[in-house]
């Protein structure tokens, strides 16, 4: 049960990190497009 909770927390953390990374990458691409 504890291993499942740890795995779920790790997966949620990775999803959050990937979402913020994609957003910043998209924002950087938009800035380059405007320039």
Tab-separated table of C-alpha atoms in Angstrom:
chain	number	residue	atom	x	y	z
A	1	UNK	CA	0.000	0.000	0.000
A	2	UNK	CA	2.821	2.429	0.847
A	3	UNK	CA	4.680	1.571	-2.371
A	4	UNK	CA	1.544	2.313	-4.383
A	5	UNK	CA	1.167	5.687	-2.659
A	6	UNK	CA	4.829	6.526	-3.294
A	7	UNK	CA	4.522	5.565	-6.958
A	8	UNK	CA	1.374	7.682	-7.328
A	9	UNK	CA	3.080	10.701	-5.750
A	10	UNK	CA	6.104	10.279	-8.015
A	11	UNK	CA	3.918	9.989	-11.091
A	12	UNK	CA	1.930	13.091	-10.110
A	13	UNK	CA	5.163	15.019	-9.563
A	14	UNK	CA	6.523	14.015	-12.961
A	15	UNK	CA	3.285	15.043	-14.634
A	16	UNK	CA	3.422	18.447	-12.953
A	17	UNK	CA	7.045	18.944	-13.980
A	18	UNK	CA	6.358	17.944	-17.558
A	19	UNK	CA	3.383	20.306	-17.745
A	20	UNK	CA	5.379	23.283	-16.511
A	21	UNK	CA	8.293	22.416	-18.813
A	22	UNK	CA	6.013	22.201	-21.847
A	23	UNK	CA	4.391	25.511	-20.958
A	24	UNK	CA	7.711	27.320	-20.629
A	25	UNK	CA	8.918	25.782	-23.893
A	26	UNK	CA	5.764	26.873	-25.673
A	27	UNK	CA	6.139	30.353	-24.219
A	28	UNK	CA	9.761	30.542	-25.413
A	29	UNK	CA	8.680	29.440	-28.883
A	30	UNK	CA	5.983	32.125	-28.944
A	31	UNK	CA	8.506	34.798	-27.940
A	32	UNK	CA	10.851	33.709	-30.735
A	33	UNK	CA	7.961	33.777	-33.193
A	34	UNK	CA	7.066	37.343	-32.223
A	35	UNK	CA	10.681	38.472	-32.556
